[in-house]
Short mmCIF file of C-alpha atoms in Angstrom, two decimals:
data_model
loop_
_atom_site.label_atom_id
_atom_site.label_comp_id
_atom_site.label_asym_id
_atom_site.label_seq_id
_atom_site.Cartn_x
_atom_site.Cartn_y
_atom_site.Cartn_z
CA MET A 512 21.40 -12.45 36.02
CA SER A 513 20.01 -9.32 34.34
CA ALA A 514 20.09 -8.61 30.51
CA THR A 515 22.88 -6.42 30.88
CA SER A 516 24.88 -8.84 33.06
CA ALA A 517 24.16 -11.65 30.69
CA THR A 518 25.27 -9.53 27.42
CA LEU A 519 28.60 -8.36 29.27
CA PHE A 520 29.16 -12.05 30.10
CA SER A 521 28.51 -13.22 26.58
CA GLN A 522 30.91 -10.57 25.24
CA ALA A 523 33.36 -11.47 27.54
CA SER A 524 33.09 -15.33 27.10
CA ALA A 525 33.37 -14.62 23.19
CA GLU A 526 36.59 -12.86 23.66
CA VAL A 527 38.07 -15.60 25.86
CA VAL A 528 37.19 -17.93 22.90
CA ASP A 529 38.12 -15.95 20.01
CA LEU A 530 41.62 -14.64 21.38
CA HIS A 531 42.44 -18.35 22.22
CA ARG A 532 41.44 -19.26 18.65
CA PHE A 533 43.70 -16.12 17.61
CA PHE A 534 46.63 -17.60 19.79
CA VAL A 535 46.42 -21.07 17.76
CA ASP A 536 46.28 -19.42 14.75
CA TRP A 537 49.20 -17.05 15.42
CA PHE A 538 51.51 -19.90 17.13
CA VAL A 539 50.81 -22.57 14.42
CA ALA A 540 53.50 -21.97 11.68
CA ALA A 541 51.05 -23.00 8.97
CA ARG A 542 48.41 -20.54 9.73
CA ALA A 543 50.54 -17.54 11.15
CA ASP A 544 50.82 -15.75 7.70
CA LYS A 545 46.93 -15.17 7.62
CA VAL A 546 46.62 -13.58 11.28
CA ASP A 547 46.03 -10.00 11.82
CA PHE A 548 48.14 -9.18 14.92
CA GLY A 549 46.32 -5.90 15.46
CA ARG A 550 43.48 -7.84 16.80
CA LEU A 551 45.77 -8.84 19.87
CA GLU A 552 46.67 -5.10 20.31
CA ALA A 553 43.06 -3.92 20.13
CA VAL A 554 41.76 -6.21 23.06
CA MET A 555 44.75 -5.71 25.30
CA GLY A 556 43.66 -2.66 27.17
CA GLU A 557 45.96 -0.02 28.48
CA GLY A 558 47.26 -0.77 32.11
CA LEU A 559 46.75 -4.49 31.56
CA THR A 560 48.56 -6.83 33.94
CA MET A 561 48.83 -10.48 33.65
CA ILE A 562 50.33 -12.98 36.26
CA THR A 563 51.54 -16.09 34.62
CA PRO A 564 51.12 -19.70 35.91
CA GLY A 565 54.73 -19.40 37.23
CA GLY A 566 54.01 -16.32 39.23
CA GLN A 567 55.55 -13.60 37.02
CA THR A 568 53.89 -10.08 36.54
CA LEU A 569 53.74 -8.81 33.15
CA ASP A 570 52.53 -5.53 31.94
CA ARG A 571 50.72 -4.92 28.55
CA ASP A 572 53.96 -4.34 26.58
CA ALA A 573 55.61 -7.58 27.86
CA VAL A 574 52.34 -9.54 27.12
CA ILE A 575 52.18 -8.10 23.48
CA ASP A 576 55.81 -8.50 22.95
CA HIS A 577 55.85 -12.04 24.18
CA VAL A 578 53.15 -13.13 21.56
CA ARG A 579 54.57 -11.47 18.82
CA SER A 580 57.95 -13.14 19.39
CA SER A 581 55.99 -16.37 19.77
CA ARG A 582 54.74 -16.39 16.22
CA ALA A 583 54.85 -19.66 14.12
CA THR A 584 56.69 -21.41 17.03
CA CYS A 585 54.11 -24.55 17.26
CA ASP A 586 53.32 -27.31 14.92
CA ASP A 587 49.94 -28.25 13.63
CA GLY A 588 49.31 -30.43 16.82
CA PHE A 589 48.94 -27.23 18.92
CA ALA A 590 45.61 -26.82 20.44
CA ILE A 591 43.82 -24.99 23.17
CA SER A 592 40.31 -25.44 24.51
CA ILE A 593 38.58 -23.17 26.83
CA GLU A 594 36.46 -25.05 29.61
CA ASP A 595 34.20 -24.40 32.45
CA ILE A 596 33.74 -20.66 31.72
CA LYS A 597 31.64 -18.85 34.13
CA PRO A 598 30.79 -15.26 35.21
CA GLY A 599 32.39 -14.05 38.49
CA TRP A 600 32.13 -10.79 40.25
CA GLN A 601 30.43 -7.86 38.07
CA ASP A 602 29.81 -4.20 38.33
CA GLY A 603 28.57 -1.84 35.42
CA ASP A 604 31.02 -2.30 32.61
CA THR A 605 33.44 -4.46 34.44
CA ILE A 606 33.32 -8.14 34.77
CA VAL A 607 35.45 -11.18 36.31
CA VAL A 608 35.34 -14.17 34.02
CA LEU A 609 36.68 -17.56 35.34
CA TYR A 610 37.70 -20.30 32.81
CA VAL A 611 40.03 -23.30 32.43
CA GLU A 612 42.56 -23.23 29.62
CA ALA A 613 43.67 -26.70 28.30
CA GLN A 614 46.74 -26.83 25.91
CA LEU A 615 48.09 -29.52 23.79
CA ARG A 616 51.65 -28.39 22.79
CA ALA A 617 54.19 -31.08 21.22
CA GLY A 618 52.03 -33.77 22.48
CA LYS A 619 52.09 -32.77 25.98
CA HIS A 620 48.85 -31.55 27.91
CA SER A 621 48.59 -28.60 30.56
CA ARG A 622 45.52 -26.98 32.19
CA ARG A 623 45.28 -23.69 33.95
CA GLN A 624 42.71 -22.05 35.92
CA SER A 625 42.29 -18.67 34.65
CA SER A 626 40.41 -15.48 36.09
CA ALA A 627 40.28 -12.50 33.84
CA VAL A 628 38.92 -8.96 34.32
CA PHE A 629 37.36 -7.18 31.23
CA THR A 630 35.79 -3.52 30.77
CA THR A 631 33.67 -2.53 27.87
CA SER A 632 35.14 -1.10 24.79
CA SER A 633 33.19 -0.07 21.77
CA SER A 634 36.52 -0.45 19.52
CA ALA A 635 37.12 -3.98 20.58
CA PRO A 636 36.00 -6.94 18.36
CA ASN A 637 33.59 -8.47 20.98
CA GLY A 638 32.92 -5.30 22.69
CA VAL A 639 35.28 -5.90 25.86
CA GLN A 640 39.17 -5.31 26.72
CA TRP A 641 41.46 -7.47 28.63
CA ARG A 642 42.38 -5.59 31.92
CA HIS A 643 43.74 -8.10 34.11
CA LEU A 644 44.53 -12.02 33.82
CA HIS A 645 45.90 -14.43 36.47
CA GLU A 646 46.79 -17.98 35.50
CA THR A 647 47.43 -20.74 37.85
CA TRP A 648 48.64 -24.45 36.96
CA LEU A 649 46.13 -27.06 37.49
CA GLN A 650 48.45 -29.37 35.64
CA VAL A 651 51.85 -28.48 35.09
CA PRO A 652 53.08 -29.38 31.43
CA GLU A 653 54.32 -32.75 31.29
CA HIS A 654 58.34 -32.94 30.66
#
């Protein structure tokens, strides 16, 4: 891996971890008042698409609206961990990052395989913006 490749992967990996920390803080009622929602808007690139684990395709506005409306909807037990993060395809200022997102919500565990496309952005906190996200259930949430 070249230095440029390593740097872009490092930036994108940091973004994956940091954005999921943001989600935990935003969704947990006890922490939501301390979160800057502008952080999400800054990293969701124009033209973003997301394919949810259930197969629905969302555009940038729908993703942002969903996150905004989910503020403070979880208890203190909500947690997300990022596992098995690795680089995928890369060319120039664009990289695909693969990772597993594990969640604990209301005492129930779920896991999803994710692939995300990032491009560089000097205005984003970690120097990259999300351009596409595809999530697939590995373990459907327990009922």
